[in-house]
Amino acid sequence: MNPKRHQRTLRIMLAVAVVAALALAVTASIMKDPRRGEGLLGEVLVSGDGRTITTLNSRAPCQEDPPELVASESRDSVTLVLKESGVDLRPQCNRIDEQITTTLQSPLGTRRLVDPDNGWTIAPFDQKRLANPRYLPPGYAPTTDVQWIDPVQHAQLAPFMWGRNSAPAWTRFYHRAQEKASLSITQIAGHLTVSAAGTPESIHGWAGRLTPDSNNTVTWTNGTYTFIVGTTDQHLHEAELLRIAKQLNP
């Protein structure tokens, strides 16, 4: 993983510990941890019309202003930059993961998406290629707040970090009303090797695996895409997880 990207991801998580150390010393002054003009953290989605770009962002709710995803456009490329205000370290400030969007002046087309940190080309996932979930468990609805109930399992469920050779991927998140995300559907371009762990299952005639443990997942590939349906909801039984997978319209 890119060391700079890793450090930035951990920075907000460390802010809470910093608060405890500074609480006695900070009185009237505001301590800030500026984050301005940095690259992206994870997956990138381009809308069907090519004009809306969505990605994941990790931020602190103590920021003065909401973060912005800014696109700098040229004839050949589009550079994406996350711009964020300073963080007030006085209040308790737990990290929030969320989806953030920007609108291009003209469709992306064949232009490159560029990460400013290293100049790498970002391979976005085309929204037109997303499989349609025809079934969700009762009470579940899409959410753009992707903070999981269990942040450790959150990191295991989907390829949130991308690197130079990452395939296009996108994860959709679902939750019950007033609850944090506990269900995800990840779609990755390409054929990834499915782990031999778990129970063999047939999804649309393709070989898959159900892994029933504290981090329930159904994983399969159809040769074009690899799919991961995962949940941290202990009340969502295996049969429901399989039903979601088998009714995902590829």
XYZ file of C-alpha atoms in Angstrom:
250
model
C 0.000 0.000 0.000
C 1.170 3.530 -0.747
C 2.715 4.803 2.562
C 1.251 8.282 2.119
C -2.223 6.873 1.474
C -1.920 4.585 4.499
C -0.858 7.466 6.748
C -3.765 9.604 5.606
C -6.246 6.799 6.237
C -4.988 6.404 9.795
C -4.789 10.139 10.533
C -8.435 10.633 11.440
C -8.485 7.410 13.436
C -5.570 8.693 15.491
C -7.307 12.028 16.097
C -9.433 10.525 18.859
C -6.322 9.447 20.760
C -4.804 12.877 20.250
C -7.899 14.475 21.770
C -7.367 12.596 25.005
C -3.773 13.769 25.232
C -4.610 17.391 24.464
C -7.841 17.718 26.426
C -6.226 19.244 29.505
C -4.054 21.616 27.509
C -6.547 22.876 24.951
C -8.821 25.616 26.256
C -9.821 28.503 24.021
C -7.623 27.724 21.025
C -8.716 25.320 18.282
C -6.283 22.616 17.257
C -6.479 21.689 13.587
C -5.258 18.856 11.422
C -5.476 20.238 7.882
C -6.062 17.867 4.969
C -6.139 19.700 1.668
C -5.813 18.613 -1.924
C -5.031 14.906 -1.519
C -5.733 11.814 -3.604
C -8.441 9.203 -3.325
C -8.824 6.381 -0.822
C -10.760 3.678 -2.630
C -13.150 2.581 -5.325
C -14.414 5.007 -7.992
C -17.734 4.891 -9.872
C -18.606 6.801 -13.052
C -22.299 7.357 -13.794
C -24.048 6.102 -16.895
C -23.876 9.505 -18.565
C -20.172 9.818 -17.725
C -20.550 13.075 -15.795
C -20.871 12.081 -12.123
C -17.885 10.623 -10.282
C -18.381 8.944 -6.899
C -15.746 7.636 -4.513
C -15.254 6.749 -0.856
C -14.065 9.268 1.703
C -13.029 8.949 5.324
C -13.588 12.096 7.374
C -14.102 13.445 10.863
C -17.464 15.042 11.725
C -15.555 17.790 13.570
C -14.411 19.321 10.287
C -15.399 22.944 9.791
C -16.861 22.322 6.335
C -17.963 19.196 4.450
C -15.247 17.651 2.265
C -15.312 18.278 -1.464
C -14.368 16.054 -4.382
C -12.899 18.414 -6.983
C -12.255 17.521 -10.623
C -9.649 19.408 -12.645
C -10.466 18.764 -16.296
C -8.314 18.947 -19.395
C -8.746 17.640 -22.921
C -6.971 14.357 -22.117
C -7.446 13.789 -18.388
C -9.439 14.493 -15.231
C -7.549 14.817 -11.941
C -9.589 14.060 -8.809
C -8.689 15.790 -5.551
C -10.247 15.502 -2.098
C -10.293 18.906 -0.405
C -11.092 19.032 3.291
C -11.111 21.718 5.959
C -9.282 21.633 9.282
C -10.406 19.393 12.119
C -11.363 20.753 15.523
C -9.673 18.358 17.935
C -11.583 19.481 21.025
C -14.755 17.387 20.603
C -14.952 13.624 20.358
C -14.416 12.961 16.670
C -14.911 9.410 15.435
C -14.171 8.630 11.809
C -17.029 8.475 9.294
C -16.826 6.629 5.964
C -19.116 7.915 3.246
C -19.605 8.244 -0.493
C -18.774 11.611 -2.039
C -19.492 12.844 -5.579
C -18.526 15.499 -8.102
C -20.008 16.472 -11.474
C -17.827 16.956 -14.541
C -18.379 19.755 -17.015
C -18.423 17.201 -19.833
C -18.626 13.391 -19.892
C -15.449 11.537 -18.950
C -15.368 9.646 -22.253
C -11.898 8.318 -23.063
C -10.105 10.775 -20.781
C -7.895 9.386 -18.005
C -8.872 9.716 -14.357
C -5.713 10.672 -12.472
C -4.696 10.396 -8.808
C -2.666 13.531 -7.914
C -0.596 11.723 -5.263
C 1.340 9.645 -7.777
C -0.042 10.341 -11.252
C -1.538 6.853 -11.526
C -4.517 6.259 -13.762
C -7.671 5.363 -11.832
C -9.820 2.632 -13.385
C -13.416 3.598 -12.517
C -16.324 1.186 -12.488
C -19.028 1.950 -15.056
C -22.413 2.300 -13.359
C -24.116 0.808 -16.434
C -22.316 -2.460 -15.660
C -23.638 -2.826 -12.102
C -25.777 -5.900 -11.491
C -29.251 -5.108 -10.174
C -30.294 -6.539 -6.765
C -33.849 -7.790 -7.284
C -34.206 -8.824 -3.644
C -33.249 -7.187 -0.350
C -34.259 -8.446 3.116
C -37.281 -6.693 4.672
C -36.386 -3.270 6.065
C -33.136 -2.929 4.109
C -32.492 0.107 1.913
C -29.463 1.651 0.145
C -27.253 4.032 2.129
C -24.376 6.357 1.239
C -23.116 6.296 4.847
C -20.827 3.302 4.714
C -19.757 3.178 8.357
C -20.053 -0.434 9.467
C -21.263 -1.619 12.850
C -17.945 -3.454 13.178
C -15.084 -1.482 11.565
C -12.781 -4.523 11.530
C -15.249 -6.515 9.454
C -15.813 -3.369 7.367
C -12.187 -3.559 6.244
C -12.540 -7.242 5.336
C -15.737 -7.126 3.322
C -14.666 -5.138 0.282
C -11.579 -3.870 -1.576
C -11.760 -0.340 -0.183
C -8.109 0.439 -0.937
C -6.977 0.608 -4.537
C -3.520 0.426 -6.008
C -1.858 0.891 -9.372
C -3.055 -2.452 -10.726
C -6.485 -2.533 -9.070
C -9.337 -3.670 -11.274
C -12.441 -1.459 -11.479
C -14.717 -2.254 -8.545
C -17.704 -0.804 -6.751
C -19.471 -1.619 -3.491
C -23.063 -0.755 -2.652
C -24.164 -0.555 0.977
C -27.502 -1.275 2.646
C -28.884 -0.831 6.142
C -32.020 -1.105 8.188
C -33.658 2.175 9.210
C -31.658 4.108 11.829
C -28.859 1.524 11.763
C -25.367 1.574 10.298
C -24.529 -0.354 7.148
C -24.579 -4.120 7.644
C -24.979 -5.455 4.105
C -22.810 -4.898 1.032
C -22.679 -6.002 -2.598
C -19.266 -5.725 -4.256
C -18.696 -6.166 -7.991
C -15.133 -6.406 -9.306
C -14.177 -6.445 -12.974
C -12.311 -9.624 -13.832
C -12.016 -13.195 -12.634
C -10.699 -13.398 -9.065
C -9.885 -16.742 -7.491
C -12.674 -17.754 -5.120
C -11.415 -19.163 -1.822
C -11.891 -22.879 -1.265
C -13.117 -22.161 2.277
C -16.794 -22.472 3.117
C -19.678 -24.338 1.492
C -19.919 -24.789 -2.308
C -22.923 -22.996 -3.835
C -24.227 -22.513 -7.374
C -25.035 -18.886 -8.268
C -26.642 -18.505 -11.710
C -24.921 -21.768 -12.621
C -21.492 -20.462 -11.566
C -19.469 -22.047 -8.777
C -19.368 -19.980 -5.604
C -18.712 -20.247 -1.896
C -20.733 -19.411 1.197
C -18.548 -18.592 4.189
C -20.747 -18.626 7.305
C -18.806 -17.125 10.189
C -18.713 -13.776 11.984
C -18.287 -12.178 8.546
C -20.817 -13.946 6.298
C -20.077 -13.770 2.573
C -21.181 -15.343 -0.681
C -18.487 -15.066 -3.358
C -18.578 -16.181 -6.991
C -17.295 -15.239 -10.426
C -18.920 -15.500 -13.847
C -15.686 -14.985 -15.741
C -16.406 -11.311 -16.392
C -17.022 -10.101 -12.844
C -16.411 -11.340 -9.327
C -19.219 -10.728 -6.837
C -19.118 -10.565 -3.046
C -22.325 -10.313 -1.021
C -21.415 -9.800 2.623
C -23.075 -8.942 5.900
C -22.227 -8.166 9.507
C -25.878 -8.595 10.526
C -25.956 -11.666 12.754
C -29.742 -11.840 12.274
C -29.396 -12.164 8.507
C -29.392 -15.915 7.989
C -27.484 -17.821 5.326
C -30.652 -18.489 3.315
C -31.298 -14.751 3.035
C -27.726 -14.059 1.966
C -27.990 -16.720 -0.732
C -31.332 -15.325 -1.872
C -29.756 -11.887 -2.350
C -26.926 -13.447 -4.361
C -29.150 -15.647 -6.517
C -31.476 -12.732 -7.318
C -28.660 -10.372 -8.267
C -29.264 -9.734 -11.957
C -25.823 -9.984 -13.611
